[in-house]
Structure formats: structure tokens, C-alpha cells
Coordinates of C-alpha atoms in Angstrom, one line a residue:
Chain A
M6 CA -34.7 -10.1 12.7
L7 CA -34.6 -6.8 11.0
P8 CA -31.1 -5.6 11.6
I9 CA -29.8 -8.8 10.2
H10 CA -31.7 -8.2 6.9
I11 CA -30.0 -4.8 6.6
L12 CA -26.6 -6.2 7.4
K13 CA -27.0 -8.9 4.8
L14 CA -28.1 -6.3 2.3
I15 CA -25.1 -4.1 3.0
R16 CA -22.8 -7.1 2.7
E17 CA -24.3 -8.1 -0.7
V18 CA -23.9 -4.6 -2.0
S19 CA -20.3 -4.6 -0.8
V20 CA -19.5 -7.9 -2.5
R21 CA -20.9 -6.5 -5.7
I22 CA -18.8 -3.4 -5.5
I23 CA -15.7 -5.5 -4.8
H24 CA -16.3 -7.7 -7.8
G25 CA -16.9 -4.7 -10.0
R26 CA -13.6 -3.1 -9.4
N27 CA -10.8 -4.2 -11.7
E28 CA -8.1 -3.9 -9.2
G29 CA -6.9 -6.7 -7.0
S30 CA -9.3 -7.6 -4.2
D31 CA -7.0 -7.0 -1.3
I32 CA -9.0 -4.0 -0.2
S33 CA -12.6 -4.9 0.7
L34 CA -15.2 -2.3 1.1
T35 CA -17.7 -2.8 3.8
L36 CA -20.0 -0.4 5.5
Q37 CA -21.3 -2.0 8.6
A38 CA -23.9 -0.4 10.8
V39 CA -24.5 -2.5 13.9
L40 CA -27.9 -1.5 14.9
N41 CA -29.8 -2.3 18.1
D42 CA -33.4 -3.4 17.8
R43 CA -35.4 -1.1 20.0
A44 CA -32.9 -0.1 22.7
T45 CA -29.8 1.9 22.9
M46 CA -26.8 2.7 20.9
S47 CA -25.8 2.3 17.3
T48 CA -22.2 1.9 16.5
T49 CA -20.7 2.1 13.1
N50 CA -17.8 0.1 12.0
E51 CA -16.2 1.5 8.9
D52 CA -14.1 0.0 6.2
E53 CA -11.4 1.5 4.0
N54 CA -11.2 2.0 0.4
D55 CA -8.6 3.5 -1.9
N56 CA -10.9 5.7 -4.0
L57 CA -13.0 7.2 -1.4
D58 CA -15.1 9.8 -3.1
E59 CA -16.3 7.7 -5.9
N60 CA -17.0 4.7 -3.8
L61 CA -18.6 6.5 -1.0
Q62 CA -21.1 8.3 -3.2
L63 CA -21.8 5.1 -5.0
K64 CA -22.2 3.3 -1.7
K65 CA -24.5 5.9 -0.2
Q66 CA -26.7 5.8 -3.3
Q67 CA -26.8 2.1 -3.4
I68 CA -27.7 1.8 0.3
Q69 CA -30.4 4.4 -0.1
A70 CA -31.8 2.7 -3.1
D71 CA -31.7 -0.7 -1.4
L72 CA -33.3 0.6 1.8
T73 CA -36.3 1.8 -0.1
E74 CA -36.4 -1.5 -1.9
S75 CA -36.1 -3.5 1.3
L76 CA -39.3 -2.0 2.7
P77 CA -41.4 -4.5 0.8
M78 CA -38.9 -7.2 1.7
S79 CA -39.5 -7.0 5.4
N80 CA -42.7 -8.2 7.0
V81 CA -45.5 -6.3 8.7
E82 CA -43.8 -5.7 12.0
G83 CA -40.5 -5.1 10.1
S84 CA -41.7 -2.2 7.9
V85 CA -42.3 0.0 10.9
S86 CA -38.8 -0.6 12.3
V87 CA -37.1 0.2 9.0
Q88 CA -38.7 3.6 8.9
R89 CA -37.5 4.2 12.4
L90 CA -34.0 2.9 11.8
R91 CA -33.6 4.9 8.6
P92 CA -32.7 8.2 10.2
D93 CA -30.2 6.3 12.4
I94 CA -28.6 4.7 9.4
M95 CA -28.5 8.0 7.5
D96 CA -26.8 9.6 10.5
D97 CA -24.2 6.9 10.6
L98 CA -23.6 7.2 6.9
N99 CA -23.1 10.9 7.2
W100 CA -20.8 10.5 10.1
Y101 CA -18.9 7.9 8.1
S102 CA -18.4 10.3 5.1
N103 CA -17.4 13.1 7.4
E104 CA -14.9 10.9 9.1
I105 CA -13.3 10.0 5.8
D106 CA -13.2 13.7 4.7
L107 CA -11.7 14.8 7.9
S108 CA -9.2 11.9 8.4
V109 CA -6.6 13.4 6.1
K110 CA -7.0 16.8 7.9
N111 CA -6.6 15.2 11.3
L112 CA -3.5 13.4 10.1
A113 CA -2.0 16.6 8.7
Q114 CA -2.4 18.3 12.1
Q115 CA 0.3 16.0 13.5
A116 CA 2.9 17.2 11.0
L117 CA 4.6 19.4 13.5
A118 CA 5.3 16.5 15.9
H119 CA 7.1 14.5 13.2
I120 CA 8.8 17.1 11.0
H121 CA 11.5 19.0 12.8
A122 CA 13.4 22.0 11.8
N123 CA 16.1 21.7 9.1
E124 CA 15.4 18.1 8.4
I125 CA 15.8 16.4 5.1
I126 CA 12.8 14.2 4.4
L127 CA 12.5 11.7 1.6
T128 CA 9.3 10.7 -0.1
L129 CA 8.2 8.6 -3.1
G130 CA 6.0 9.9 -5.9
Y131 CA 2.7 11.7 -5.3
S132 CA 0.5 11.1 -2.3
Y133 CA -2.3 13.5 -1.4
T134 CA -2.0 12.6 2.3
V135 CA 1.7 13.3 2.4
E136 CA 1.2 16.5 0.4
Q137 CA -1.3 17.8 3.0
F138 CA 1.1 16.8 5.7
F139 CA 4.0 18.8 4.3
K140 CA 1.8 21.8 3.5
Y141 CA 0.5 22.0 7.0
A142 CA 4.0 21.9 8.5
A143 CA 5.1 24.6 6.0
S144 CA 2.1 26.7 6.9
K145 CA 3.3 26.7 10.5
K146 CA 6.6 28.1 9.3
R147 CA 8.7 24.9 9.8
Q148 CA 11.8 24.9 7.6
F149 CA 12.6 21.6 6.0
H150 CA 13.8 20.1 2.7
V151 CA 12.1 17.4 0.8
F152 CA 13.7 14.9 -1.6
I153 CA 11.2 13.3 -3.9
L154 CA 11.8 10.1 -5.7
E155 CA 10.3 10.5 -9.1
H156 CA 8.6 7.1 -9.2
A157 CA 9.2 5.9 -12.8
P158 CA 7.4 5.0 -15.1
F159 CA 4.5 7.1 -14.0
F160 CA 6.6 10.1 -12.8
T161 CA 4.1 11.1 -10.2
G162 CA 7.0 12.6 -8.3
H163 CA 7.1 15.5 -10.7
K164 CA 3.5 16.5 -9.8
M165 CA 4.4 16.3 -6.1
A166 CA 7.4 18.5 -6.7
V167 CA 5.3 21.2 -8.4
N168 CA 2.7 21.2 -5.7
L169 CA 5.1 21.4 -2.9
S170 CA 7.2 24.1 -4.4
Q171 CA 4.0 26.2 -4.8
A172 CA 3.9 26.1 -1.0
N173 CA 7.4 27.4 -0.9
I174 CA 8.9 24.1 0.3
P175 CA 12.4 23.5 -1.0
V176 CA 12.3 20.3 -3.0
T177 CA 14.8 18.1 -4.9
V178 CA 13.7 15.5 -7.4
V179 CA 15.8 12.4 -7.4
T180 CA 15.7 9.3 -9.7
D181 CA 14.5 6.1 -8.2
S182 CA 17.8 4.3 -8.8
A183 CA 19.7 6.8 -6.6
V184 CA 17.7 5.9 -3.5
Y185 CA 20.5 4.0 -1.9
A186 CA 23.1 6.6 -2.7
I187 CA 21.2 9.5 -1.1
M188 CA 19.9 7.5 1.9
A189 CA 22.9 8.4 4.0
R190 CA 22.0 12.1 3.8
V191 CA 18.3 11.7 4.7
N192 CA 16.9 12.1 8.2
K193 CA 13.6 10.3 7.7
I194 CA 11.2 9.0 5.1
L195 CA 7.6 9.8 4.9
I196 CA 5.4 7.9 2.5
G197 CA 1.7 7.3 1.8
T198 CA 0.4 3.8 0.9
R199 CA -2.4 2.2 -1.0
S200 CA -3.4 0.1 1.9
L201 CA -2.3 -1.2 5.3
L202 CA -2.6 -4.9 5.8
A203 CA -3.7 -6.5 9.1
N204 CA -0.2 -7.7 9.9
G205 CA 1.2 -4.2 9.7
G206 CA 2.6 -4.6 6.2
L207 CA 1.9 -2.3 3.3
T208 CA 0.8 -2.6 -0.2
A209 CA 2.3 0.6 -1.6
K210 CA 3.5 2.1 -4.9
S211 CA 6.1 0.0 -6.7
G212 CA 9.5 1.1 -5.6
T213 CA 8.6 1.3 -2.0
Y214 CA 10.1 -2.0 -1.1
S215 CA 13.6 -1.0 -2.3
L216 CA 13.1 2.3 -0.5
A217 CA 12.3 0.4 2.7
L218 CA 15.3 -2.0 2.3
A219 CA 17.7 0.9 1.8
A220 CA 16.2 2.7 4.8
K221 CA 16.7 -0.4 7.0
N222 CA 20.3 -0.6 5.9
F223 CA 21.0 2.9 6.9
N224 CA 18.7 2.9 10.0
V225 CA 16.6 5.7 8.7
P226 CA 13.0 5.8 10.2
L227 CA 10.2 5.0 7.7
L228 CA 7.0 6.8 8.6
V229 CA 3.8 5.9 6.8
C230 CA 0.9 8.3 6.7
A231 CA -2.3 6.2 6.7
P232 CA -5.8 7.7 7.2
T233 CA -8.3 5.5 8.8
Y234 CA -9.9 4.3 5.6
K235 CA -6.7 2.6 4.5
F236 CA -6.6 0.1 7.3
S237 CA -7.6 -3.3 5.8
P238 CA -8.4 -6.5 7.7
T239 CA -6.9 -8.7 5.0
Y240 CA -3.7 -10.6 4.9
L241 CA -1.6 -11.2 1.8
P242 CA -1.9 -14.9 1.0
S243 CA 1.3 -15.0 -0.8
F244 CA 4.3 -12.8 -1.1
D245 CA 4.7 -13.6 -4.8
P246 CA 4.7 -10.2 -6.5
V247 CA 3.1 -11.5 -9.6
M248 CA 0.1 -13.1 -7.9
C249 CA -1.2 -10.2 -5.8
N250 CA -0.7 -7.2 -7.9
S251 CA -2.2 -5.3 -10.8
F252 CA -0.4 -4.5 -14.0
P253 CA -1.3 -1.4 -16.0
S254 CA -0.4 -1.0 -19.7
P255 CA 3.3 -0.7 -20.6
E256 CA 2.4 2.0 -23.1
N257 CA 4.6 4.5 -21.2
I258 CA 7.7 2.4 -21.5
L259 CA 7.5 1.0 -24.9
S260 CA 4.7 2.2 -27.2
Y261 CA 2.6 -0.1 -29.3
Q262 CA 4.3 1.2 -32.5
S263 CA 7.7 -0.3 -31.6
S264 CA 8.9 -3.0 -33.8
Y265 CA 10.3 -5.5 -31.2
Q266 CA 6.9 -6.4 -29.6
S267 CA 6.7 -10.1 -30.3
S268 CA 9.8 -11.2 -28.4
L269 CA 9.5 -8.7 -25.5
D270 CA 7.6 -9.2 -22.3
I271 CA 7.1 -6.0 -20.3
V272 CA 6.0 -6.2 -16.7
V273 CA 4.9 -3.1 -14.9
P274 CA 3.7 -3.9 -11.4
M275 CA 1.7 -1.2 -9.7
H276 CA 2.3 -2.2 -6.1
D277 CA 4.9 -3.6 -3.8
Y278 CA 4.5 -5.4 -0.5
V279 CA 6.5 -4.0 2.3
P280 CA 6.8 -6.4 5.3
P281 CA 6.1 -4.9 8.8
E282 CA 9.6 -5.3 10.0
L283 CA 10.8 -2.5 7.7
V284 CA 8.1 0.0 8.9
T285 CA 9.0 2.2 11.9
L286 CA 5.8 4.1 12.6
I287 CA 2.3 4.3 11.2
I288 CA 0.8 7.8 11.5
G289 CA -3.0 7.6 11.6
S290 CA -5.7 10.0 12.5
G291 CA -5.0 9.4 16.2
M292 CA -1.3 9.2 16.9
G293 CA 1.7 7.2 15.8
N294 CA 1.4 3.4 16.1
A295 CA 3.8 0.6 15.8
P296 CA 3.0 -1.9 12.9
S297 CA 2.5 -4.6 15.5
Y298 CA -0.4 -2.6 16.9
V299 CA -2.3 -2.5 13.6
Y300 CA -4.3 -5.6 14.4
R301 CA -5.8 -3.7 17.4
I302 CA -7.0 -0.8 15.3
V303 CA -8.4 -3.1 12.7
S304 CA -10.3 -5.1 15.3
E305 CA -11.8 -1.8 16.5
L306 CA -12.7 -0.6 13.0
Y307 CA -14.2 -3.8 11.7
S308 CA -16.5 -6.5 13.1
A309 CA -14.9 -9.9 12.9
E310 CA -17.5 -11.3 10.6
D311 CA -16.6 -8.9 7.8
N312 CA -13.0 -9.9 7.5
D313 CA -13.8 -12.0 4.5
L314 CA -16.9 -10.9 2.6
E315 CA -16.7 -13.5 -0.1
R316 CA -17.2 -16.3 2.4
S317 CA -20.5 -15.2 3.9
Chain B
K9 CA -4.5 -28.2 30.5
S10 CA -5.6 -25.0 28.9
G11 CA -8.5 -26.8 27.2
C12 CA -9.8 -28.0 30.6
E13 CA -9.4 -24.6 32.2
L14 CA -11.3 -22.9 29.4
F15 CA -14.0 -25.5 29.6
L16 CA -14.4 -24.9 33.3
R17 CA -14.6 -21.2 32.9
F18 CA -17.0 -21.5 30.0
I19 CA -19.5 -23.5 31.9
T20 CA -19.2 -21.8 35.3
L21 CA -19.4 -18.2 34.0
A22 CA -22.7 -18.7 32.4
K23 CA -25.5 -16.5 33.7
F24 CA -28.2 -18.2 35.7
D25 CA -31.5 -16.5 36.1
T26 CA -33.1 -18.9 38.4
F27 CA -31.8 -20.8 41.4
A28 CA -33.5 -24.1 40.8
I29 CA -30.8 -26.8 40.9
D30 CA -32.3 -28.8 38.1
E31 CA -32.3 -25.9 35.7
C32 CA -28.8 -25.0 36.6
R33 CA -27.7 -28.6 35.9
Q34 CA -29.5 -28.4 32.6
K35 CA -27.8 -25.2 31.7
L36 CA -24.4 -26.5 32.6
I37 CA -24.9 -29.5 30.4
E38 CA -26.0 -27.4 27.5
R39 CA -23.1 -25.1 27.8
G40 CA -20.8 -28.1 27.9
Q41 CA -22.4 -29.3 24.6
V42 CA -21.9 -25.9 23.0
F43 CA -18.3 -25.9 24.0
L44 CA -17.8 -29.4 22.7
E45 CA -19.4 -28.5 19.3
R46 CA -17.3 -25.5 19.0
T47 CA -14.1 -27.3 19.7
L48 CA -15.0 -30.1 17.3
S49 CA -15.7 -27.7 14.5
S50 CA -12.7 -25.6 15.2
R51 CA -10.4 -27.6 12.9
Q52 CA -12.7 -27.2 10.0
R53 CA -13.0 -23.5 10.7
I54 CA -9.2 -23.1 10.7
A55 CA -9.1 -24.9 7.4
E56 CA -11.6 -22.6 5.9
Y57 CA -10.0 -19.4 7.1
S58 CA -6.5 -20.3 6.1
Q59 CA -7.0 -22.2 2.9
E60 CA -6.3 -19.1 0.8
F61 CA -2.7 -19.0 2.0
I62 CA -1.9 -22.2 0.2
V63 CA -1.5 -21.3 -3.4
D64 CA -0.9 -23.4 -6.5
G65 CA 2.7 -24.7 -6.7
S66 CA 3.5 -24.2 -3.0
I67 CA 6.0 -26.4 -1.4
I68 CA 5.2 -26.7 2.3
L69 CA 7.5 -27.9 5.1
T70 CA 5.8 -29.3 8.2
H71 CA 7.0 -31.1 11.3
S72 CA 5.8 -34.3 12.8
Y73 CA 2.2 -35.4 13.1
S74 CA -0.5 -32.7 13.6
R75 CA -4.2 -33.3 13.0
V76 CA -4.8 -29.6 12.6
V77 CA -2.3 -29.4 9.8
L78 CA -3.7 -32.6 8.3
T79 CA -7.2 -31.1 8.2
L80 CA -6.0 -27.9 6.7
L81 CA -4.0 -29.5 4.0
A82 CA -6.8 -31.9 3.2
Y83 CA -9.2 -29.0 2.8
A84 CA -6.7 -26.9 0.8
S85 CA -5.9 -29.8 -1.6
K86 CA -9.4 -29.3 -3.1
F87 CA -8.4 -25.8 -4.2
A88 CA -4.7 -26.0 -5.0
R89 CA -2.0 -28.3 -5.9
F90 CA 1.0 -28.4 -3.7
R91 CA 3.8 -30.6 -2.3
V92 CA 4.7 -31.3 1.3
F93 CA 8.0 -32.1 3.0
V94 CA 7.5 -33.7 6.4
T95 CA 10.3 -34.0 8.9
E96 CA 10.7 -37.5 10.4
S97 CA 10.8 -36.0 14.0
E98 CA 12.6 -38.4 16.2
P99 CA 12.2 -40.0 18.7
D100 CA 8.8 -41.4 17.7
K101 CA 9.1 -41.0 14.0
S102 CA 5.6 -39.6 13.8
G103 CA 6.5 -37.7 10.6
A104 CA 6.3 -41.0 8.7
K105 CA 2.7 -41.4 9.9
M106 CA 1.9 -37.9 8.7
R107 CA 3.5 -38.7 5.3
D108 CA 1.4 -41.8 5.0
E109 CA -1.8 -40.0 5.7
L110 CA -1.0 -37.2 3.3
E111 CA -0.3 -39.7 0.5
A112 CA -3.6 -41.3 1.3
I113 CA -5.4 -38.0 0.7
G114 CA -3.4 -37.6 -2.5
I115 CA -1.0 -34.9 -1.6
P116 CA 2.6 -35.7 -2.8
S117 CA 4.8 -35.7 0.3
I118 CA 8.3 -36.7 1.2
C119 CA 9.6 -37.6 4.6
I120 CA 12.9 -35.9 5.3
L121 CA 15.5 -36.3 8.1
D122 CA 15.3 -33.7 10.8
A123 CA 18.9 -32.8 10.1
S124 CA 18.1 -31.9 6.5
V125 CA 15.8 -29.1 7.3
A126 CA 18.3 -26.3 6.5
Y127 CA 19.2 -28.1 3.3
V128 CA 15.6 -28.2 2.1
M129 CA 14.6 -24.7 3.3
E130 CA 15.7 -22.9 0.2
K131 CA 13.2 -25.0 -1.9
V132 CA 10.3 -24.4 0.5
T133 CA 7.7 -21.7 0.0
F134 CA 6.5 -21.6 3.6
V135 CA 6.6 -23.6 6.8
L136 CA 3.3 -24.8 8.4
M137 CA 3.2 -26.2 11.9
G138 CA 0.7 -27.3 14.5
A139 CA 1.2 -26.4 18.1
E140 CA 0.7 -28.2 21.4
A141 CA 0.1 -24.9 23.1
V142 CA 0.2 -21.2 22.3
V143 CA 1.6 -19.1 25.1
E144 CA 0.8 -15.6 26.2
S145 CA 3.8 -14.0 24.4
G146 CA 2.5 -15.3 21.1
G147 CA 5.1 -18.1 20.9
I148 CA 4.3 -21.8 20.7
I149 CA 5.2 -24.9 22.5
N150 CA 5.5 -27.8 20.0
K151 CA 7.3 -31.1 19.3
I152 CA 11.1 -30.8 19.8
G153 CA 12.7 -29.6 16.5
T154 CA 10.2 -26.8 15.9
F155 CA 12.7 -24.2 17.1
N156 CA 15.3 -25.5 14.7
I157 CA 13.0 -25.2 11.8
A158 CA 11.9 -21.7 12.9
I159 CA 15.5 -20.4 13.0
A160 CA 16.2 -21.9 9.6
A161 CA 13.1 -20.3 8.1
R162 CA 13.9 -16.9 9.5
E163 CA 17.4 -17.1 8.1
M164 CA 16.0 -17.9 4.7
N165 CA 13.2 -15.4 4.9
K166 CA 10.4 -18.0 4.6
P167 CA 7.1 -17.4 6.3
F168 CA 6.5 -19.5 9.4
Y169 CA 2.8 -20.2 10.0
V170 CA 1.2 -22.0 12.9
A171 CA -2.2 -23.6 12.9
S172 CA -3.9 -24.1 16.2
E173 CA -7.3 -24.1 17.8
S174 CA -8.1 -21.4 20.3
F175 CA -8.5 -23.8 23.2
K176 CA -4.8 -24.3 23.1
F177 CA -4.1 -20.8 24.3
V178 CA -2.6 -21.1 27.7
R179 CA -2.0 -18.4 30.4
Y180 CA 1.7 -18.9 30.6
Y181 CA 4.7 -16.7 29.7
P182 CA 8.0 -18.6 29.3
L183 CA 11.1 -16.4 28.9
N184 CA 13.2 -18.9 27.1
N185 CA 13.6 -22.7 26.6
R186 CA 15.1 -23.3 29.9
D187 CA 12.1 -21.6 31.6
L188 CA 9.7 -24.4 30.5
P189 CA 8.5 -26.4 33.4
D190 CA 9.5 -30.1 33.6
H191 CA 6.0 -31.4 33.3
F192 CA 5.7 -29.9 29.8
K193 CA 9.0 -31.2 28.6
Y194 CA 9.0 -34.8 29.9
K195 CA 6.4 -37.5 30.2
A196 CA 5.0 -38.0 33.7
S197 CA 6.4 -41.5 33.9
T198 CA 9.9 -40.2 33.2
I199 CA 9.6 -37.6 35.9
A200 CA 8.4 -40.2 38.4
R201 CA 11.1 -42.6 37.4
L202 CA 14.1 -40.2 37.8
S203 CA 15.0 -37.7 40.4
E204 CA 15.7 -34.0 39.9
Q205 CA 19.4 -34.5 39.1
N206 CA 19.0 -37.1 36.4
L207 CA 16.4 -35.3 34.4
E208 CA 19.2 -33.3 32.9
M209 CA 20.3 -36.4 31.0
E210 CA 16.8 -36.9 29.4
H211 CA 15.8 -35.5 26.1
P212 CA 12.9 -33.0 26.3
L213 CA 9.9 -33.8 24.1
V214 CA 8.9 -30.2 23.4
D215 CA 10.5 -26.8 22.8
Y216 CA 9.4 -23.2 22.9
T217 CA 9.5 -21.0 19.8
P218 CA 9.5 -17.3 20.6
P219 CA 7.0 -15.1 18.8
A220 CA 9.7 -13.2 16.8
Y221 CA 10.1 -16.3 14.6
I222 CA 6.4 -16.7 13.9
T223 CA 4.8 -14.9 11.0
L224 CA 1.1 -15.7 11.5
L225 CA -1.1 -17.9 13.5
F226 CA -4.2 -19.5 11.9
T227 CA -6.8 -20.1 14.6
D228 CA -10.5 -20.6 14.6
I229 CA -11.0 -17.1 15.8
G230 CA -9.3 -15.8 12.7
T231 CA -5.8 -15.1 11.4
L232 CA -3.6 -13.5 14.1
T233 CA -0.2 -11.9 14.3
P234 CA 1.7 -13.1 17.4
S235 CA 1.3 -9.8 19.0
A236 CA -2.5 -10.2 18.8
V237 CA -2.4 -13.5 20.8
S238 CA -2.4 -12.0 24.2
D239 CA -5.3 -9.8 23.4
E240 CA -7.4 -12.7 22.2
L241 CA -6.2 -14.7 25.2
I242 CA -7.6 -12.1 27.6
K243 CA -10.9 -12.1 25.7
L244 CA -11.2 -15.9 26.0
Y245 CA -10.4 -16.0 29.6
I246 CA -12.7 -13.2 30.8

């Protein structure tokens, strides 16, 4: 059966890409095109990925390369169908890449519904999605004030502050440790995330969990901006922060030249897990969703067989 | 009950192209076989899907005797080392049987009193249960004592996982524990023996755990959150 060959091919490529990345494997990259044999529609289920441009280009090239290779792979009656299906597949791939490009724009369009006049909004570090969100609201002449947690040790919050103030949005940069202290003054929190898990939880920048806990304590709504490609069908097998995390070099904190190296162990986790109970609303390309509804969106985006690529 | 209902639906909702009675019979039998195979392999599938949740060094709390949990733990023991606490679960002391079978597989396990669940909860990594039925709200009906454990787990922030096959999904929505019908809670012989009044004095055999206390359900159709159960239920029963 020809479509099954193609699906298998796509799955193999995806597994190779997943293994090639040095980050944790909690985000799987799958591009599934469910094709019909001769008859009617072709639907595409997409997958998410955290480094979209690079991966997408890579993916497209790989698939194109493999498609031409697969021509000899299929039999006599097969080779005719591959040629026929090829434009369909290319269409779907193009649609997929457009969807990814536009998803952030669609998300930003909803900014006016969530940001009200004279609000104080808290955010953490730098997120492209959140930046676009704020810029759109500012472009429609909405007045609001943004507090930015600087997100040590990477200090991405500084970049966010510079970008936002260029759009004439009043910003205040705050240290991470002051999050509890300022929470009483904040109206809502708007963050981006690395990925959304199938249970509605987040793997987000380190520091997000303490932000979420402080928000819960003061009953401040936590809104998460997540474009479609960030929805993941995976679950975290363990909540142990050491097991399911990646750790970059601690060079920023203590340089290699320092003299106390041998007795010191420096841990710099990249990500935090935030459980779904702490998240109020997930803003996607459609509209706002409760975290308990994420499973529905995931089941629409992915086909059930792809939830665990490593197995098949 | 739900298993039978699903079986009936499965075989009667098959498409028949011809009206010949023999072929229809044949088809019914085939469908029955498919259903049977699927249910027999469902435990293995649950084990494969959820094996990754059991990591090295886990300490697992389980309740009473459950074949699904047994299969899951037996499969996971090939990939990870872990320990198990089993509650004794009066009145039939089936927890001791579970402990014996786990030791036979080679998983270190300890049988604890039902009353010591809260005491042990701080040491535990997560709680894993079977279920006798999964209801429409996403909650479960299981051996009496399950709700106790769920409350303790919630209080100590421990994940509460339930492993159950999909044929245990039942079209029923209890509002609370009192809402459970008598024929679930007591054996048929008990109900026959006593009148309406005296049932109050009997101890129920099962209890209902609401979905708010459950973190995830491991089923043969995949890992589900409790809110996803009613969706899957509808798909099964159509």
C-alpha cells in the first residue's frame, strides 16, 4: 500500500531528527500526511517543534529528497501513484509551513481581547510570541504597563525590555526574586512556553514554576500564549526536575577560570514543569482554552499512532 | 456490565453487505473473535504505553489485587528498578496475594495496613491503581479504600495514576459516593439476604473516586487525562 510506505518514511525521518537534537526528547517532530489512495481528501496532521524555521526547512528538504529516493522503492503500480501524490504532498507541506508562519500572527490578533486599558501585565524573559502579542495591542493604541522578570542567568528579560520600549510600551524590569513581592500589584501574567504537554502542563523557562505558584497564591490569572506548533502529545513521565531537563553550561555564573571548581557543583536547569492546575488560560491560534481541553486539540492535531514515534 | 454492553454493540453494529443468514452468523463470530483478541491484548498494550512512567528508584503505592497493575509492573520491571507498597485491603486481604505475586516476579514489595497509607505517603513517588470501572466523569469505581488513598495522595502532592482497559468504561455518572447504586456496592447475595433497611449496616465493597483526585489514566487507547475520558467513551459507544 503506497501511502503506508510514505508514512513510514516520514516517521523514520522524524525519529532521526529527534535523535539528532541534543535537547530532551519531550517534543517530537512528526509531519503526517494522511493520504487517500485514489479517492477524496487529504488531511494533514501537523506536529510542533520549538525551533520552527530550521526544522521545517530541514524537514522539507529531507522529505523531498526521500520522495525522489522512494520512487525506486515502490513497485510498478506504485511508481505511478507517487508521482500523482507528489503535488498533494507538496501542497500539504506548503500549507503546513504557512500555518506555522501565520500562527504567531493569528495569536497576536487576539491581543485586544486579553489586554485591557491601564493594566499591569507581568511577563518572564524574552518570548517572540509574547512580544508580538504586546506589539499588536500597542499598535492599536491600547495603554498598558509591562513588568518583565529579567530571567537570570540568561537575562533574556533585558532584550524583551529593549524591544518593547522601542514600540513605546512602558516597561519595568524586575529581578526574579521579587516576583512574590510585586505579585499583589499585577493584574495578569502573560508568558510564552517551550511546549505544552498533553495534560495541559507546560515545560517553560526556568523560573516559570515559582511565578505560577506566586500567581496562584494571589489569584492572578496566568495566560499562556502557545501557537499551534507548541502543542505536544507527550506526557512527562516523571516530575523530577533533574531527569527531564537540559542543562546548559554554567559559564555565565561561574567562569572556568575560577579557583573553586573542584568542590562546587553548579546546576543550571533550562526548563521548569508547570502543572495544569496553575494555568488559567491557554491562548492559541483559535481562541482561549482551558488546560483541561488541551487533550482535545492534541487529538485533532495528531493521529493517535504518532504519539510515540520511538515505539513504532 | 460495561464489557458486555460494549461487546454487544461491537458485534451488532458491524456492516452487513449481504442478507444471507449464514454469512451474517459468520461475520458475527469473526467480530466476536476480534473483540476477544483486542481485550486479551489490552493489558499488554497498557503495559507498553505506560512503562515509561515508572522510572528507576520509584516507590509505588498500590491497593489490593489488580491484574492490570500486575502486568504493568511485571513489564516495567524489565526496564527499571522500583519498590512497591501494597495495602492489605480488608476485608478479603487481597493485598497479601498481590504482594506474593510481585515477590515472585522479583519486585521488592511490602504489605502495609490500610490505616498506614497516610503514614507511608510521604515516602511514595506515585500511586498506581487498577479500576473496576471508569465512569463518565473520569472518576473510577474501585475496591473500598481507594478514595482514602486518593485524598492522602492529593494532600501530599503525589501523582495518582489509574490503569484500566477501555472495556471498563461505563455509561454512568455518579455524583458522589452515596449516589452509587446498591448492586455495585454489595454482593448480590448480600442484597438478596437483607432488606432495604438493613443494607445500611453492611460495609460497601467499592467506592467512587472523583476525577479531581486522578492525575492520569493509562488505558489501551493511550494515556488520558480524566477530562478526556468522556470523549473517548462517546467514541467507543457510537
